[in-house]
mmCIF file of C-alpha atoms and ligand atoms in Angstrom:
data_model
loop_
_atom_site.group_PDB
_atom_site.id
_atom_site.type_symbol
_atom_site.label_atom_id
_atom_site.label_comp_id
_atom_site.label_asym_id
_atom_site.label_seq_id
_atom_site.Cartn_x
_atom_site.Cartn_y
_atom_site.Cartn_z
ATOM 1 C CA MET A 1 25.043 -1.174 -17.898
ATOM 2 C CA THR A 2 25.700 -2.730 -14.456
ATOM 3 C CA ARG A 3 23.097 -3.208 -11.789
ATOM 4 C CA VAL A 4 24.630 -0.408 -9.698
ATOM 5 C CA ASP A 5 23.921 1.917 -12.735
ATOM 6 C CA HIS A 6 20.385 0.731 -12.856
ATOM 7 C CA ARG A 7 19.814 1.409 -9.224
ATOM 8 C CA HIS A 8 21.422 4.708 -9.384
ATOM 9 C CA ARG A 9 19.009 5.721 -12.341
ATOM 10 C CA HIS A 10 15.764 5.084 -10.499
ATOM 11 C CA ARG A 11 17.097 6.614 -7.286
ATOM 12 C CA GLU A 12 17.887 9.780 -9.283
ATOM 13 C CA ARG A 13 14.393 9.818 -10.831
ATOM 14 C CA ILE A 14 12.934 9.493 -7.294
ATOM 15 C CA ALA A 15 14.908 12.533 -5.999
ATOM 16 C CA GLU A 16 13.840 14.521 -9.093
ATOM 17 C CA VAL A 17 10.092 13.703 -8.529
ATOM 18 C CA ARG A 18 10.373 14.306 -4.715
ATOM 19 C CA ALA A 19 11.869 17.857 -5.486
ATOM 20 C CA GLY A 20 9.061 18.623 -8.146
ATOM 21 C CA HIS A 21 5.643 19.867 -8.177
ATOM 22 C CA SER A 22 3.376 16.815 -8.522
ATOM 23 C CA ALA A 23 3.504 12.998 -7.844
ATOM 24 C CA GLU A 24 4.671 10.186 -10.190
ATOM 25 C CA LYS A 25 4.978 6.503 -10.055
ATOM 26 C CA VAL A 26 8.594 5.584 -10.567
ATOM 27 C CA PRO A 27 9.473 1.997 -11.398
ATOM 28 C CA TYR A 28 12.267 0.189 -9.445
ATOM 29 C CA PRO A 29 14.189 -2.768 -10.753
ATOM 30 C CA ILE A 30 11.943 -5.691 -9.654
ATOM 31 C CA ARG A 31 13.253 -8.923 -8.179
ATOM 32 C CA ILE A 32 11.863 -12.153 -6.617
ATOM 33 C CA ARG A 33 13.325 -13.192 -3.273
ATOM 34 C CA GLU A 34 13.094 -16.162 -0.913
ATOM 35 C CA THR A 35 12.409 -14.928 2.552
ATOM 36 C CA GLU A 36 11.401 -16.474 5.782
ATOM 37 C CA VAL A 37 9.140 -15.410 8.699
ATOM 38 C CA VAL A 38 11.191 -14.089 11.584
ATOM 39 C CA ARG A 39 8.163 -13.328 13.936
ATOM 40 C CA THR A 40 4.580 -12.264 13.968
ATOM 41 C CA CYS A 41 2.670 -10.008 16.380
ATOM 42 C CA PRO A 42 -0.678 -8.388 16.475
ATOM 43 C CA VAL A 43 -1.015 -4.805 15.481
ATOM 44 C CA GLY A 44 -4.213 -3.657 17.217
ATOM 45 C CA ALA A 45 -7.085 -6.196 16.899
ATOM 46 C CA GLY A 46 -7.384 -5.963 13.051
ATOM 47 C CA LEU A 47 -3.947 -6.510 11.716
ATOM 48 C CA ILE A 48 -1.195 -9.089 12.198
ATOM 49 C CA ARG A 49 2.478 -8.006 11.530
ATOM 50 C CA VAL A 50 4.606 -10.632 9.627
ATOM 51 C CA THR A 51 8.255 -9.819 9.760
ATOM 52 C CA LEU A 52 10.255 -11.319 6.922
ATOM 53 C CA GLY A 53 14.035 -11.737 6.844
ATOM 54 C CA GLY A 54 16.820 -14.002 5.685
ATOM 55 C CA PRO A 55 19.648 -13.577 3.187
ATOM 56 C CA GLY A 56 17.159 -13.229 0.386
ATOM 57 C CA VAL A 57 16.182 -9.748 1.718
ATOM 58 C CA ALA A 58 19.690 -8.371 0.957
ATOM 59 C CA GLY A 59 19.496 -5.448 -1.576
ATOM 60 C CA PHE A 60 15.783 -4.776 -0.911
ATOM 61 C CA GLU A 61 14.867 -1.119 -1.498
ATOM 62 C CA ALA A 62 11.934 0.875 -0.088
ATOM 63 C CA HIS A 63 11.242 4.462 -1.051
ATOM 64 C CA ALA A 64 7.565 5.261 -0.870
ATOM 65 C CA PRO A 65 4.818 4.809 1.743
ATOM 66 C CA ASP A 66 2.319 2.834 -0.514
ATOM 67 C CA GLU A 67 4.759 0.545 -2.261
ATOM 68 C CA HIS A 68 3.729 -3.048 -2.159
ATOM 69 C CA VAL A 69 5.117 -6.501 -2.688
ATOM 70 C CA LYS A 70 3.453 -9.751 -3.875
ATOM 71 C CA LEU A 71 3.653 -12.802 -1.620
ATOM 72 C CA VAL A 72 3.805 -15.708 -4.030
ATOM 73 C CA PHE A 73 2.158 -18.964 -2.750
ATOM 74 C CA PRO A 74 2.705 -22.572 -3.829
ATOM 75 C CA ASP A 75 0.220 -24.469 -6.085
ATOM 76 C CA PRO A 76 -2.368 -26.609 -4.121
ATOM 77 C CA ASP A 77 -0.038 -29.614 -4.728
ATOM 78 C CA GLY A 78 2.829 -27.823 -3.091
ATOM 79 C CA THR A 79 4.666 -26.976 -6.326
ATOM 80 C CA VAL A 80 6.455 -23.501 -6.156
ATOM 81 C CA ARG A 81 6.492 -21.862 -9.532
ATOM 82 C CA LEU A 82 8.322 -18.534 -9.441
ATOM 83 C CA PRO A 83 8.780 -15.660 -11.866
ATOM 84 C CA GLU A 84 12.092 -15.342 -13.461
ATOM 85 C CA PRO A 85 14.293 -12.216 -13.640
ATOM 86 C CA ASN A 86 14.035 -10.546 -17.007
ATOM 87 C CA GLY A 87 16.144 -7.376 -17.015
ATOM 88 C CA ARG A 88 14.518 -4.882 -14.742
ATOM 89 C CA MET A 89 11.316 -6.861 -14.647
ATOM 90 C CA LEU A 90 9.978 -10.364 -13.904
ATOM 91 C CA ARG A 91 8.699 -12.912 -16.427
ATOM 92 C CA TRP A 92 5.742 -14.721 -14.745
ATOM 93 C CA PRO A 93 4.955 -18.251 -15.631
ATOM 94 C CA ARG A 94 1.489 -18.960 -17.222
ATOM 95 C CA PRO A 95 -0.932 -19.464 -15.511
ATOM 96 C CA SER A 96 0.406 -17.100 -12.900
ATOM 97 C CA PRO A 97 1.129 -18.574 -9.463
ATOM 98 C CA THR A 98 -1.182 -17.543 -6.690
ATOM 99 C CA SER A 99 -0.198 -14.299 -5.043
ATOM 100 C CA ARG A 100 -1.496 -11.555 -2.820
ATOM 101 C CA GLU A 101 -0.372 -7.921 -2.609
ATOM 102 C CA TYR A 102 0.742 -6.225 0.693
ATOM 103 C CA THR A 103 2.253 -2.877 1.515
ATOM 104 C CA VAL A 104 5.725 -2.706 2.701
ATOM 105 C CA ARG A 105 5.051 -1.319 6.196
ATOM 106 C CA ARG A 106 8.683 -1.118 7.137
ATOM 107 C CA HIS A 107 12.106 -2.097 5.732
ATOM 108 C CA ASP A 108 15.110 -2.036 7.910
ATOM 109 C CA PRO A 109 18.339 -2.323 5.909
ATOM 110 C CA GLU A 110 20.368 -2.736 9.055
ATOM 111 C CA THR A 111 18.539 -5.904 10.363
ATOM 112 C CA GLY A 112 17.451 -6.999 6.898
ATOM 113 C CA GLU A 113 13.819 -7.158 7.956
ATOM 114 C CA ILE A 114 10.653 -6.380 6.095
ATOM 115 C CA ASP A 115 7.364 -5.954 7.903
ATOM 116 C CA ILE A 116 3.992 -6.520 6.309
ATOM 117 C CA ASP A 117 0.684 -5.844 8.193
ATOM 118 C CA VAL A 118 -2.154 -8.216 7.071
ATOM 119 C CA ALA A 119 -5.851 -7.474 7.683
ATOM 120 C CA LEU A 120 -7.481 -10.314 9.515
ATOM 121 C CA HIS A 121 -10.704 -10.358 7.578
ATOM 122 C CA GLY A 122 -12.742 -13.503 7.038
ATOM 123 C CA PRO A 123 -11.454 -16.414 5.091
ATOM 124 C CA GLY A 124 -8.851 -15.618 2.482
ATOM 125 C CA LEU A 125 -5.603 -17.191 1.359
ATOM 126 C CA GLY A 126 -3.507 -14.315 2.429
ATOM 127 C CA ALA A 127 -5.222 -13.631 5.758
ATOM 128 C CA ASP A 128 -5.233 -17.415 6.624
ATOM 129 C CA TRP A 129 -1.549 -17.636 5.745
ATOM 130 C CA ALA A 130 -0.690 -14.650 8.023
ATOM 131 C CA ARG A 131 -2.737 -16.288 10.916
ATOM 132 C CA THR A 132 -0.815 -19.512 10.687
ATOM 133 C CA ALA A 133 2.675 -18.157 9.661
ATOM 134 C CA ARG A 134 5.417 -19.183 12.091
ATOM 135 C CA PRO A 135 9.136 -18.380 12.430
ATOM 136 C CA GLY A 136 10.886 -20.217 9.690
ATOM 137 C CA THR A 137 7.965 -20.411 7.244
ATOM 138 C CA VAL A 138 9.403 -19.691 3.774
ATOM 139 C CA VAL A 139 7.588 -17.239 1.491
ATOM 140 C CA HIS A 140 8.632 -15.662 -1.827
ATOM 141 C CA VAL A 141 8.369 -11.955 -2.258
ATOM 142 C CA ALA A 142 8.195 -10.233 -5.669
ATOM 143 C CA GLY A 143 8.660 -6.564 -5.904
ATOM 144 C CA PRO A 144 8.064 -3.727 -5.133
ATOM 145 C CA PRO A 145 7.608 -2.919 -8.814
ATOM 146 C CA GLY A 146 7.942 0.729 -8.037
ATOM 147 C CA GLY A 147 6.433 3.457 -5.891
ATOM 148 C CA LEU A 148 4.348 6.526 -5.957
ATOM 149 C CA ILE A 149 6.710 9.368 -5.161
ATOM 150 C CA VAL A 150 4.817 12.327 -3.748
ATOM 151 C CA PRO A 151 6.596 15.682 -3.232
ATOM 152 C CA HIS A 152 6.581 17.013 0.298
ATOM 153 C CA THR A 153 5.626 20.408 -1.016
ATOM 154 C CA TYR A 154 1.788 20.292 -0.845
ATOM 155 C CA ASP A 155 0.044 22.659 1.475
ATOM 156 C CA ARG A 156 -2.177 19.722 2.728
ATOM 157 C CA TYR A 157 -2.393 15.925 2.430
ATOM 158 C CA LEU A 158 -5.670 14.114 2.690
ATOM 159 C CA LEU A 159 -5.108 10.384 3.382
ATOM 160 C CA ALA A 160 -8.017 7.961 3.784
ATOM 161 C CA GLY A 161 -8.653 4.256 3.850
ATOM 162 C CA ASP A 162 -9.734 1.062 5.773
ATOM 163 C CA LEU A 163 -7.522 -1.577 7.412
ATOM 164 C CA THR A 164 -5.879 -2.581 4.265
ATOM 165 C CA ALA A 165 -4.762 1.032 3.692
ATOM 166 C CA LEU A 166 -3.751 1.555 7.386
ATOM 167 C CA PRO A 167 -0.173 0.162 6.818
ATOM 168 C CA ALA A 168 0.379 2.632 4.019
ATOM 169 C CA ILE A 169 -1.245 5.493 5.918
ATOM 170 C CA ALA A 170 0.862 4.731 9.047
ATOM 171 C CA ARG A 171 3.973 4.944 6.771
ATOM 172 C CA TRP A 172 2.685 8.131 5.094
ATOM 173 C CA LEU A 173 2.364 9.775 8.488
ATOM 174 C CA GLU A 174 5.807 8.754 9.649
ATOM 175 C CA GLU A 175 7.496 9.742 6.467
ATOM 176 C CA LEU A 176 5.792 13.235 5.857
ATOM 177 C CA PRO A 177 7.717 16.191 7.130
ATOM 178 C CA ARG A 178 6.885 17.231 10.653
ATOM 179 C CA THR A 179 5.611 20.480 9.273
ATOM 180 C CA ALA A 180 3.019 18.818 6.990
ATOM 181 C CA ALA A 181 -0.677 19.586 7.433
ATOM 182 C CA GLY A 182 -3.861 17.680 6.614
ATOM 183 C CA TRP A 183 -6.149 14.898 7.616
ATOM 184 C CA ALA A 184 -6.071 11.127 7.893
ATOM 185 C CA PHE A 185 -9.489 9.139 8.025
ATOM 186 C CA ILE A 186 -9.255 5.525 8.831
ATOM 187 C CA GLU A 187 -12.310 3.177 8.947
ATOM 188 C CA VAL A 188 -12.002 0.362 11.435
ATOM 189 C CA ALA A 189 -14.536 -1.938 13.194
ATOM 190 C CA ASP A 190 -14.127 -0.318 16.720
ATOM 191 C CA ALA A 191 -11.517 1.244 18.881
ATOM 192 C CA ALA A 192 -9.768 -2.125 19.444
ATOM 193 C CA GLU A 193 -8.552 -1.885 15.841
ATOM 194 C CA GLU A 194 -6.975 1.598 16.310
ATOM 195 C CA ILE A 195 -3.179 1.636 16.375
ATOM 196 C CA PRO A 196 -0.700 4.316 17.545
ATOM 197 C CA LEU A 197 0.353 6.654 14.756
ATOM 198 C CA SER A 198 3.306 8.905 14.511
ATOM 199 C CA ALA A 199 1.726 11.894 12.690
ATOM 200 C CA PRO A 200 2.874 15.465 12.167
ATOM 201 C CA GLU A 201 1.187 17.744 14.637
ATOM 202 C CA ASP A 202 -0.973 19.468 12.054
ATOM 203 C CA VAL A 203 -2.302 16.323 10.445
ATOM 204 C CA GLU A 204 -5.629 15.565 12.271
ATOM 205 C CA ILE A 205 -6.408 11.767 12.694
ATOM 206 C CA HIS A 206 -10.003 10.639 12.593
ATOM 207 C CA TRP A 207 -10.910 6.948 13.385
ATOM 208 C CA LEU A 208 -14.262 6.052 11.977
ATOM 209 C CA HIS A 209 -16.015 3.174 13.703
ATOM 210 C CA ARG A 210 -18.095 0.765 11.529
ATOM 211 C CA GLY A 211 -19.366 -1.311 14.293
ATOM 212 C CA GLU A 212 -21.162 -4.431 13.267
ATOM 213 C CA ARG A 213 -21.455 -3.497 9.615
ATOM 214 C CA PRO A 214 -19.234 -5.575 7.199
ATOM 215 C CA PRO A 215 -16.127 -3.909 5.856
ATOM 216 C CA GLY A 216 -16.644 -2.137 2.564
ATOM 217 C CA THR A 217 -20.414 -1.314 3.168
ATOM 218 C CA ALA A 218 -20.601 1.459 5.713
ATOM 219 C CA GLY A 219 -19.931 4.470 3.477
ATOM 220 C CA LEU A 220 -18.215 6.186 6.414
ATOM 221 C CA LEU A 221 -15.082 7.199 4.470
ATOM 222 C CA GLU A 222 -17.104 8.994 1.780
ATOM 223 C CA ARG A 223 -19.105 11.010 4.210
ATOM 224 C CA ALA A 224 -16.089 11.984 6.315
ATOM 225 C CA VAL A 225 -13.787 12.836 3.403
ATOM 226 C CA ARG A 226 -16.413 14.878 1.568
ATOM 227 C CA GLY A 227 -16.922 16.934 4.754
ATOM 228 C CA VAL A 228 -13.383 18.199 4.729
ATOM 229 C CA PRO A 229 -13.137 21.960 4.422
ATOM 230 C CA VAL A 230 -10.580 22.224 1.583
ATOM 231 C CA PRO A 231 -9.324 25.714 1.210
ATOM 232 C CA GLY A 232 -9.564 26.683 -2.379
ATOM 233 C CA HIS A 233 -6.366 28.496 -2.622
ATOM 234 C CA GLU A 234 -4.118 25.614 -1.235
ATOM 235 C CA ARG A 235 -2.437 22.773 -3.027
ATOM 236 C CA LEU A 236 -3.910 19.338 -1.865
ATOM 237 C CA TYR A 237 -2.679 15.856 -2.339
ATOM 238 C CA VAL A 238 -5.341 13.106 -1.880
ATOM 239 C CA TRP A 239 -4.358 9.373 -1.281
ATOM 240 C CA ILE A 240 -7.233 6.927 -0.577
ATOM 241 C CA ALA A 241 -7.274 3.194 -0.730
ATOM 242 C CA GLY A 242 -9.917 0.549 0.444
ATOM 243 C CA GLU A 243 -12.797 -1.450 -1.011
ATOM 244 C CA ALA A 244 -13.029 -0.750 -4.800
ATOM 245 C CA GLY A 245 -16.740 -0.099 -4.888
ATOM 246 C CA GLU A 246 -16.658 2.267 -2.008
ATOM 247 C CA LEU A 247 -13.991 4.402 -3.378
ATOM 248 C CA LYS A 248 -15.586 5.213 -6.758
ATOM 249 C CA PRO A 249 -17.564 8.286 -5.597
ATOM 250 C CA LEU A 250 -14.430 9.428 -3.827
ATOM 251 C CA ARG A 251 -12.292 9.009 -6.998
ATOM 252 C CA ARG A 252 -15.025 11.081 -8.921
ATOM 253 C CA TRP A 253 -15.028 13.705 -6.020
ATOM 254 C CA ALA A 254 -11.329 14.198 -6.239
ATOM 255 C CA ARG A 255 -11.286 14.466 -10.112
ATOM 256 C CA THR A 256 -14.440 16.508 -10.777
ATOM 257 C CA GLU A 257 -15.353 18.287 -7.618
ATOM 258 C CA LEU A 258 -11.903 19.110 -6.493
ATOM 259 C CA GLY A 259 -10.517 19.325 -9.984
ATOM 260 C CA LEU A 260 -7.246 17.448 -8.959
ATOM 261 C CA GLY A 261 -5.119 16.317 -11.823
ATOM 262 C CA PRO A 262 -3.588 12.829 -12.137
ATOM 263 C CA GLY A 263 -0.377 13.904 -10.398
ATOM 264 C CA ASP A 264 -2.315 15.376 -7.495
ATOM 265 C CA HIS A 265 -4.385 12.212 -6.368
ATOM 266 C CA ASP A 266 -4.199 8.488 -6.085
ATOM 267 C CA VAL A 267 -7.409 6.580 -5.327
ATOM 268 C CA THR A 268 -6.938 2.765 -5.604
ATOM 269 C CA GLY A 269 -9.252 -0.168 -4.945
ATOM 270 C CA TYR A 270 -7.186 -2.537 -2.676
ATOM 271 C CA TRP A 271 -9.793 -5.280 -2.561
ATOM 272 C CA LYS A 272 -13.373 -5.925 -3.691
ATOM 273 C CA ARG A 273 -16.229 -7.388 -1.960
ATOM 274 C CA GLY A 274 -17.061 -10.966 -3.068
ATOM 275 C CA VAL A 275 -13.843 -11.207 -5.249
ATOM 276 C CA ALA A 276 -10.915 -13.216 -4.259
ATOM 277 C CA ASP A 277 -7.439 -12.103 -5.556
ATOM 278 C CA PHE A 278 -8.776 -8.731 -6.747
ATOM 279 C CA ASP A 279 -6.314 -6.967 -9.217
ATOM 280 C CA PRO A 280 -6.743 -3.149 -9.288
ATOM 281 C CA ASP A 281 -4.915 -3.040 -12.575
ATOM 282 C CA HIS A 282 -7.542 -5.426 -14.202
ATOM 283 C CA ASP A 283 -10.717 -3.969 -12.626
ATOM 284 C CA PRO A 284 -13.259 -4.192 -15.312
ATOM 285 C CA ALA A 285 -14.865 -1.087 -13.838
ATOM 286 C CA PRO A 286 -14.092 1.840 -16.180
ATOM 287 C CA ASP A 287 -12.493 4.014 -13.378
ATOM 288 C CA GLY A 288 -10.988 1.289 -11.264
ATOM 289 C CA HIS A 289 -7.595 2.841 -10.763
ATOM 290 C CA GLY A 290 -5.827 6.190 -10.605
HETATM 291 C C1 LIG B 1 -1.274 -2.121 -3.640
HETATM 292 C C2 LIG B 1 -2.014 -2.922 -2.599
HETATM 293 C C3 LIG B 1 -1.546 -2.891 -1.340
HETATM 294 C C4 LIG B 1 -2.324 -3.624 -0.346
HETATM 295 N N1 LIG B 1 -1.714 -3.566 0.906
HETATM 296 C C5 LIG B 1 -2.345 -4.346 1.888
HETATM 297 C C6 LIG B 1 -1.785 -4.439 3.319
HETATM 298 O O1 LIG B 1 -0.732 -3.863 3.558
HETATM 299 N N2 LIG B 1 -2.529 -5.056 4.187
HETATM 300 C C7 LIG B 1 -3.592 -5.892 3.773
HETATM 301 O O2 LIG B 1 -4.199 -6.544 4.750
HETATM 302 N N3 LIG B 1 -4.095 -5.820 2.604
HETATM 303 C C8 LIG B 1 -3.492 -5.045 1.579
HETATM 304 N N4 LIG B 1 -3.910 -5.044 0.298
HETATM 305 C C9 LIG B 1 -5.414 -5.762 0.053
HETATM 306 C C10 LIG B 1 -5.160 -7.281 -0.044
HETATM 307 O O3 LIG B 1 -4.254 -7.551 -1.190
HETATM 308 C C11 LIG B 1 -6.545 -7.892 -0.270
HETATM 309 O O4 LIG B 1 -7.344 -7.640 0.803
HETATM 310 C C12 LIG B 1 -6.503 -9.413 -0.652
HETATM 311 O O5 LIG B 1 -7.666 -9.629 -1.320
HETATM 312 C C13 LIG B 1 -6.328 -10.223 0.591
HETATM 313 O O6 LIG B 1 -6.190 -11.569 0.150
HETATM 314 P P1 LIG B 1 -6.833 -12.752 0.958
HETATM 315 O O7 LIG B 1 -6.267 -13.981 0.339
HETATM 316 O O8 LIG B 1 -6.753 -12.596 2.353
HETATM 317 O O9 LIG B 1 -8.448 -12.737 0.484
HETATM 318 P P2 LIG B 1 -8.979 -13.042 -0.994
HETATM 319 O O10 LIG B 1 -8.722 -14.649 -1.170
HETATM 320 O O11 LIG B 1 -8.489 -12.218 -2.036
HETATM 321 O O12 LIG B 1 -10.492 -12.915 -0.788
HETATM 322 C C14 LIG B 1 -11.401 -13.722 -0.140
HETATM 323 C C15 LIG B 1 -12.747 -13.006 0.220
HETATM 324 O O13 LIG B 1 -12.235 -12.047 1.168
HETATM 325 C C16 LIG B 1 -12.767 -10.763 0.873
HETATM 326 N N5 LIG B 1 -11.796 -9.741 1.265
HETATM 327 C C17 LIG B 1 -10.488 -9.545 0.787
HETATM 328 N N6 LIG B 1 -9.892 -8.597 1.555
HETATM 329 C C18 LIG B 1 -10.769 -8.177 2.531
HETATM 330 C C19 LIG B 1 -10.710 -7.231 3.460
HETATM 331 N N7 LIG B 1 -9.648 -6.503 3.732
HETATM 332 N N8 LIG B 1 -11.786 -7.161 4.348
HETATM 333 C C20 LIG B 1 -12.935 -7.859 4.107
HETATM 334 N N9 LIG B 1 -13.052 -8.706 3.119
HETATM 335 C C21 LIG B 1 -12.036 -8.970 2.306
HETATM 336 C C22 LIG B 1 -12.889 -10.841 -0.740
HETATM 337 O O14 LIG B 1 -13.861 -9.839 -1.191
HETATM 338 C C23 LIG B 1 -13.222 -12.264 -0.925
HETATM 339 O O15 LIG B 1 -14.659 -12.349 -0.822
HETATM 340 C C24 LIG B 1 -3.388 -4.311 -0.682
HETATM 341 C C25 LIG B 1 -3.877 -4.416 -1.974
HETATM 342 C C26 LIG B 1 -3.208 -3.629 -2.981
HETATM 343 C C27 LIG B 1 -3.789 -3.719 -4.410
#
């Protein structure tokens, strides 16, 4: 089967899920690409946008607001060890090269550019790389491995998260139909970290200010999200991402108090306090993902 056939297959599946009743993760053919930094610019006080381009971006596909790529970094001695194509997947060398996950904030097939918005937290390999990235800096990009395809037929959408979730929430709000209704809750330090959002008129935007408290400790998202008056007779989709520990009560709330099935919510720890290179798929916590 040719590559064109493969591409067609996952696009068909995306269209089927989008037209259906509940959400599903659809895998895409995954590739590794050499890209280079085209430019960087601040997005509010908390994020830096790194725009990637170059011939390696050709054929990149973006379909879902929370899809992510891995930036693959060289070993400390400068050696670049990359995964190899293996059918529709990648075969990763052992031990795995150092990488960090970021949301595809924007892909423009016309200009061949990919934007990723990186949270400027304290020291961290990815955050430090973004701070110092300059036009021409080469970086390898793996993915996206697939995307969470959510039908646009829910009565309401509840989106919530911190700075690491803001790129996905911004894309969610841009891509929802203009008739969509719901709420978005975003925890930031203060008003300087707020950014313009292009939201449907009936989606209420709530910025939650954490002030001096460190990220992942304030519990603001839980209080705000639990306070939402969810009408019992309506179909709700819940999407939440942020610090893994803070999200646990919200995952339980979605599952047990709202009674949402797996296809009607996605609550994912994007990072974990005190843990470098946190991987939500290998979180030892029993309810780390989903
Ligand atoms: C699917 C997915 C999509 C993601 N999308 C984005 C995105 O678009 N933008 C983005 O910025 N992040 C995103 N993240 C989160 C990002 O991958 C993590 O924050 C990652 O740990 C950052 O790597 P680092 O090298 O900067 O820090 P690390 O080396 O991993 O961690 C160093 C220290 O910093 C702490 N830390 C890590 N992240 C934060 C934070 N945000 N605030 C405060 N302390 C932190 C860690 O607990 C650790 O103590 C995403 C994660 C996933 C799983």
